XYZ file of C-alpha atoms in Angstrom:
339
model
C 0.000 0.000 0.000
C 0.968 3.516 -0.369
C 3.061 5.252 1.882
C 0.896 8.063 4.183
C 2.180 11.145 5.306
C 0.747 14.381 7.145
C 0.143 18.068 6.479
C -0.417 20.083 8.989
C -0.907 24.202 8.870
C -1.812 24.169 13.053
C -5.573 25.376 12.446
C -7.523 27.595 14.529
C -10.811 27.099 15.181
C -13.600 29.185 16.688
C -13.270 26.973 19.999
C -9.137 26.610 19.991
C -6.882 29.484 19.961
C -3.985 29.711 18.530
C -1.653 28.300 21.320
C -3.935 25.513 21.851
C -3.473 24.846 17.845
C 0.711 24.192 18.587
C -0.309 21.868 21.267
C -2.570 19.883 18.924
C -0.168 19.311 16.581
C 1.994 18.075 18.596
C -0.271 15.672 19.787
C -0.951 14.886 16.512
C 2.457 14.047 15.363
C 2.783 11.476 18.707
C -0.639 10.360 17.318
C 0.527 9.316 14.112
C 4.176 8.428 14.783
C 2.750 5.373 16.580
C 0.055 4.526 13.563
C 3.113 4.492 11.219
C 2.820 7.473 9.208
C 6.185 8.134 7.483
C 6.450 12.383 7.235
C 5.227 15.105 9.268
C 5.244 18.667 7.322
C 4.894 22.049 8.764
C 3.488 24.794 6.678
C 4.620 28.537 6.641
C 1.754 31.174 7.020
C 1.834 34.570 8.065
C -0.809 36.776 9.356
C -3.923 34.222 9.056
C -6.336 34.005 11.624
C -7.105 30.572 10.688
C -3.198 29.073 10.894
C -1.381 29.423 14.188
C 2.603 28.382 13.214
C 4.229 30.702 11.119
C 7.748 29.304 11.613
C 7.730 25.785 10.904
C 11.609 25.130 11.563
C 10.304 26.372 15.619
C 8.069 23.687 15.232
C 9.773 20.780 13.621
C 12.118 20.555 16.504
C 9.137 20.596 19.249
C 7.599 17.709 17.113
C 10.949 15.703 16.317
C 11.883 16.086 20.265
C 8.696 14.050 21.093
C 8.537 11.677 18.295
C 10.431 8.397 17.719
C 10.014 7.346 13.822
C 8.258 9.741 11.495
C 10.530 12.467 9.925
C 9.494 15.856 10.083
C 9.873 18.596 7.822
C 8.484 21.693 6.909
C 5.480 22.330 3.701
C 7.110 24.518 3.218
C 9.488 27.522 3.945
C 8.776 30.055 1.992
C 12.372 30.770 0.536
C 11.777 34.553 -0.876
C 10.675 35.828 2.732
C 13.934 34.270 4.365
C 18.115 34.739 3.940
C 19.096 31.449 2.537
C 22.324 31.422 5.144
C 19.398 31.174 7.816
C 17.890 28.470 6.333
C 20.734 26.903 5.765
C 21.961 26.929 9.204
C 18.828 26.281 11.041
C 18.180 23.282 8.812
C 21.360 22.038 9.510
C 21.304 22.081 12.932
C 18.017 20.057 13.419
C 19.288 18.029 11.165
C 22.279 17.471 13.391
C 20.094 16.909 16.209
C 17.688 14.554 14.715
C 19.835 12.893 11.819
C 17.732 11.692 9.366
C 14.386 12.717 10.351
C 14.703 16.188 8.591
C 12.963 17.512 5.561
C 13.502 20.802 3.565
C 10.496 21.453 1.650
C 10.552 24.567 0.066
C 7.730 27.328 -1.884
C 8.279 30.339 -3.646
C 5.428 32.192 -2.402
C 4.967 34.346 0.235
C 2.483 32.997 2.173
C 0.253 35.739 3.025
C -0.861 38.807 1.699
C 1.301 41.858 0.456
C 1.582 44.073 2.908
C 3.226 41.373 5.962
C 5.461 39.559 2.611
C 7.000 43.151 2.508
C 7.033 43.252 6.445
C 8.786 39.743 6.259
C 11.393 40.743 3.387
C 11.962 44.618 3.693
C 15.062 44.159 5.723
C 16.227 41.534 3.095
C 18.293 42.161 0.358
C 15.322 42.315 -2.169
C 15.756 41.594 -5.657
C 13.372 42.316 -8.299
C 10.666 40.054 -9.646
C 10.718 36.314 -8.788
C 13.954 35.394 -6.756
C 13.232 31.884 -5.927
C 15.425 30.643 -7.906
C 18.498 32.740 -7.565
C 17.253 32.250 -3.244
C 17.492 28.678 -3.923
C 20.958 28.414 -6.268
C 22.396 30.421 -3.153
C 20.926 27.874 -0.571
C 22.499 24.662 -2.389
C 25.903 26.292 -3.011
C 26.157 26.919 0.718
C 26.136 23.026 0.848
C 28.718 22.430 -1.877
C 30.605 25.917 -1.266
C 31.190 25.815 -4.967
C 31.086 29.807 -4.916
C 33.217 31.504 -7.110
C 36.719 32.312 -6.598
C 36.983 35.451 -4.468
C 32.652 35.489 -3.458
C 33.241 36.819 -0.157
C 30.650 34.209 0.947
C 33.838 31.878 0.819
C 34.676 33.112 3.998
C 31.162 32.030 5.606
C 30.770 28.743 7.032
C 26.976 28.015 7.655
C 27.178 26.322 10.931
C 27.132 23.325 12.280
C 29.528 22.551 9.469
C 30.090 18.361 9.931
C 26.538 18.379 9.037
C 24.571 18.529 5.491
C 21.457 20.013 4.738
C 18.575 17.453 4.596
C 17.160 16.342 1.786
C 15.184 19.253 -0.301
C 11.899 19.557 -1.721
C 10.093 21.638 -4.101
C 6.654 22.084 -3.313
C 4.374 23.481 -5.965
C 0.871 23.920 -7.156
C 1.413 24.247 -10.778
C 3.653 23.100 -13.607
C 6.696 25.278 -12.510
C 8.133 23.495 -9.033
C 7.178 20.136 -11.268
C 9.575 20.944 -14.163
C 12.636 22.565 -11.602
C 12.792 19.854 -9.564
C 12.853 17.025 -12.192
C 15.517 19.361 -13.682
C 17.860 19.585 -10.494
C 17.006 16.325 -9.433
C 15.008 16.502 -6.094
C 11.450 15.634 -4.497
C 8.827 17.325 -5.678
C 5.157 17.672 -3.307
C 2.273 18.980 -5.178
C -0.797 20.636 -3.360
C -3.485 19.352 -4.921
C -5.763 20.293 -1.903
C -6.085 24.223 -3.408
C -4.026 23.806 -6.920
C -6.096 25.171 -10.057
C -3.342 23.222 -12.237
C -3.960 19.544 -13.066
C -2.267 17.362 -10.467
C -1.826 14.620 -12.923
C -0.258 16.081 -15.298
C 2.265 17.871 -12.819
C 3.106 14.609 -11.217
C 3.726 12.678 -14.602
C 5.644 15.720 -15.828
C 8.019 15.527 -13.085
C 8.359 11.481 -13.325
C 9.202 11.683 -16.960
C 11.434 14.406 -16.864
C 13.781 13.622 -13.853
C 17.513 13.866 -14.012
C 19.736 12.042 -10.830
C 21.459 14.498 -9.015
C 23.845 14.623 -6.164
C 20.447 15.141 -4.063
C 18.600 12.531 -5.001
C 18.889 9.043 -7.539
C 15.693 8.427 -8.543
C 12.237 11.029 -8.270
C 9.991 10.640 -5.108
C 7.279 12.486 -5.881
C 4.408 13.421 -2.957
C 0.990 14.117 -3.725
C -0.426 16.528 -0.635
C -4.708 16.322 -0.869
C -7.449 16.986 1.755
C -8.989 14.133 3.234
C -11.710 13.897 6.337
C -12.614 10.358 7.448
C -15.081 9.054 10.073
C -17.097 6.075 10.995
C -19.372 6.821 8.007
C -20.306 8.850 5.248
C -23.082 10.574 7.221
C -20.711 11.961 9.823
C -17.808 12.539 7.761
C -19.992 14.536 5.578
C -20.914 16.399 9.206
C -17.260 17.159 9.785
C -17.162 18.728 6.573
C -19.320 21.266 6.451
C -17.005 23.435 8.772
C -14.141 22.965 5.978
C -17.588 24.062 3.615
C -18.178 27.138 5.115
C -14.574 28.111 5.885
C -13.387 27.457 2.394
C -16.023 29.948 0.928
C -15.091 32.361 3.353
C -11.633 31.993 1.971
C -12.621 32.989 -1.357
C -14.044 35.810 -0.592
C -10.664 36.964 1.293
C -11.928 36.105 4.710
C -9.365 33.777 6.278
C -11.040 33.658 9.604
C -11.039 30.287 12.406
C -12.273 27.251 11.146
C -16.168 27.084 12.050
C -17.708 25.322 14.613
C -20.147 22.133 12.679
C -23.167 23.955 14.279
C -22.339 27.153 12.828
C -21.598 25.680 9.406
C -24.739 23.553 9.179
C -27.163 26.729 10.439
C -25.617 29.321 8.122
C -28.242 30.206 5.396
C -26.415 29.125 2.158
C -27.850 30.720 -1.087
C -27.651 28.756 -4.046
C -24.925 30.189 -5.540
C -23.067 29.625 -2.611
C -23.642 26.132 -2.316
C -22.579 25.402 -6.075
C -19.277 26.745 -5.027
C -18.775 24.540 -2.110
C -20.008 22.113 -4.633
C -17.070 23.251 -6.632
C -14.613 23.224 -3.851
C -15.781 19.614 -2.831
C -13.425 18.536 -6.111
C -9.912 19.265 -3.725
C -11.843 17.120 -0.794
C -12.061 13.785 -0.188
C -14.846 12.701 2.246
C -16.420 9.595 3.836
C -16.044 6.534 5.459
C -12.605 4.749 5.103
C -13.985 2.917 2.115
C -15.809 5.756 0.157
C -12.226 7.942 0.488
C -10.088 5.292 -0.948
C -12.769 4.674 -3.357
C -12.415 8.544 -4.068
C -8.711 8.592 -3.973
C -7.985 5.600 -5.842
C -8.535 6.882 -9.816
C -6.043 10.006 -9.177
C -3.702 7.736 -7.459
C -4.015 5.590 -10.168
C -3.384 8.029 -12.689
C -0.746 10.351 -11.139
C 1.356 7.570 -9.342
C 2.701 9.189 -6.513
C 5.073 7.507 -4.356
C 3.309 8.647 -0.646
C -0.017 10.638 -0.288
C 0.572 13.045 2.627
C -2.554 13.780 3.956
C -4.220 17.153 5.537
C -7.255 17.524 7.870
C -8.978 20.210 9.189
C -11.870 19.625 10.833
C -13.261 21.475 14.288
C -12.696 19.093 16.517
C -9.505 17.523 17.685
C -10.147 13.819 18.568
C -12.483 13.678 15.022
C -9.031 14.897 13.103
C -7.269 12.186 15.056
C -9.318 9.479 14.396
C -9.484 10.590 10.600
C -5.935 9.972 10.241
C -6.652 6.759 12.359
C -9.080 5.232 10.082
C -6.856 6.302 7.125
C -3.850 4.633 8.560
C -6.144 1.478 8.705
C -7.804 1.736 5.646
C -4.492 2.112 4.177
C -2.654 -0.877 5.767
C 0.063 0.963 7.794
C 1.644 -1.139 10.121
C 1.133 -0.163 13.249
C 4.407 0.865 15.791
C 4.809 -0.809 19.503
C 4.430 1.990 21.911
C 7.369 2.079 24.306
């Protein structure tokens, strides 16, 4: 069976503020350590009332300090609002705590809106336009310190220097992160849980189009989607409707706590409202263990990715829990013996 992984973005619901989000997910990541799931991620948001953790390197080492198995990593760091020496160095030392448990997954965008992406970068050494990649050529040559003769970055040791950086990932929700990584040879995570682009054709793209690198032999290619799971369709479809309601207030710019399910189910939907949760319902998988892998199995059929990492977001705690519980069984991982 394939592989199962986790996304987590820390939610915030109506009922849980924001510190009680951290503690969740770190109760989440024991949670699923022991079920068997093989990747924790962290995502990077800024200024979102609805995501607590906007530093997911703070974060991987709370979760990897209290987990046994699963490696963690973040989904990603946004690599334009940060000084690739930083990233470089504070990757390499959790990796140098927790050797081989640490991913770098990394995005080009900024993760919130305009005004707190030029908060987060106007002390930066800006560049104009689109600067992943330049951000990212600099983060890889302080591995290889292949700068040129005389760079004064020669002199600059990113610290703790008997230790490499962990294995990188582009993360992507179009075409772009698909065709860079197969080109530069590393692991490539697609969103397809808000991507407009086809996540078939992204992950085939990247498959067919891989080169071995230094970083990595053969492609690995992750396929990130939105999954709620309970005892049966009926309350899985329950669990949903706070997603429902929260994802339309997203598109209208409203990015506020995730909804309680009584608030979702006695909000007065027009009809044009509920064809575009209808709409929305095509990035969500929902059901009872069997109806999501019945769900899930044609576009993991046709894309072929190597692990599914799964996120939830649903209002209450113990239901996310025993989504990714259910999954885990559905999906035969093997269980781990609790110490």
């Amino acid at each position: 069976m394939i592989p199962l992984s986790v996304l987590d973005l820390s939610v915030v619901t109506t009922g849980t503020k924001p510190a009680a989000a951290l503690r969740n997910s770190i109760d989440l990541a024991r949670h699923v350590d022991d079920l068997g799931y093989v990747r924790y991620w962290l995502a990077e948001h800024h200024n979102l009332a609805s995501v607590a953790s906007p530093a997911p390197d703070v974060m991987i080492g709370q979760i990897a300090a209290v987990t046994k198995h699963i490696r963690v990593g973040s989904g990603g760091v946004m690599l334009p609002n940060h000084a690739p020496l930083v990233v470089a160095e504070r990757f390499k030392m959790l990796e140098a705590l927790f050797p081989g448990r640490i991913d770098l997954g990394l995005g080009r965008a900024p993760g919130t809106d305009g005004a707190t992406a030029y908060a987060l970068r106007s002390r930066l050494d800006r560049r104009e336009g689109d600067d992943f990649l330049e951000r990212l050529h600099e983060l890889i040559l302080w591995q290889t310190r292949e700068f040129p003769a005389g760079h004064p970055y020669n002199n600059v040791v990113a610290m703790p220097d008997d230790t490499a950086l962990p294995p990188i990932w582009l993360l992507g929700s179009s075409d772009y992160s698909s065709e860079l990584a197969a080109q530069i040879g590393m692991g490539f995570a697609f969103a397809h849980h808000f991507a407009s682009h086809d996540a078939i054709d992204a992950m085939v793209h990247y498959r067919n189009r891989f080169q071995p690198s230094a970083w990595r032999a053969d492609p690995h290619a992750i396929l990130a989607v939105a999954v709620i799971a309970a005892d049966t369709d009926a309350e899985a479809e329950r669990l949903a409707s706070s997603f429902d309601l929260n994802r339309l207030r997203r598109d209208r710019g409203q990015y506020l706590p995730l909804p309680s399910v009584e608030e979702a189910l006695a909000y007065p939907y027009s009809d044009a409202e509920r064809t575009s949760i209808l709409r929305n319902r095509s990035r969500l998988f929902v059901g009872s263990p069997a109806t999501v892998q019945r769900k899930l199995q044609p576009l993991i059929d046709a894309s072929k990715p190597d692990e599914l990492m799964v996120i939830t977001a649903v209002y209450d705690h113990e239901a996310r829990k025993k989504s990714y519980s259910l999954l885990a069984e559905a999906f035969g991982l093997a269980k781990r013996e609790v110490a």
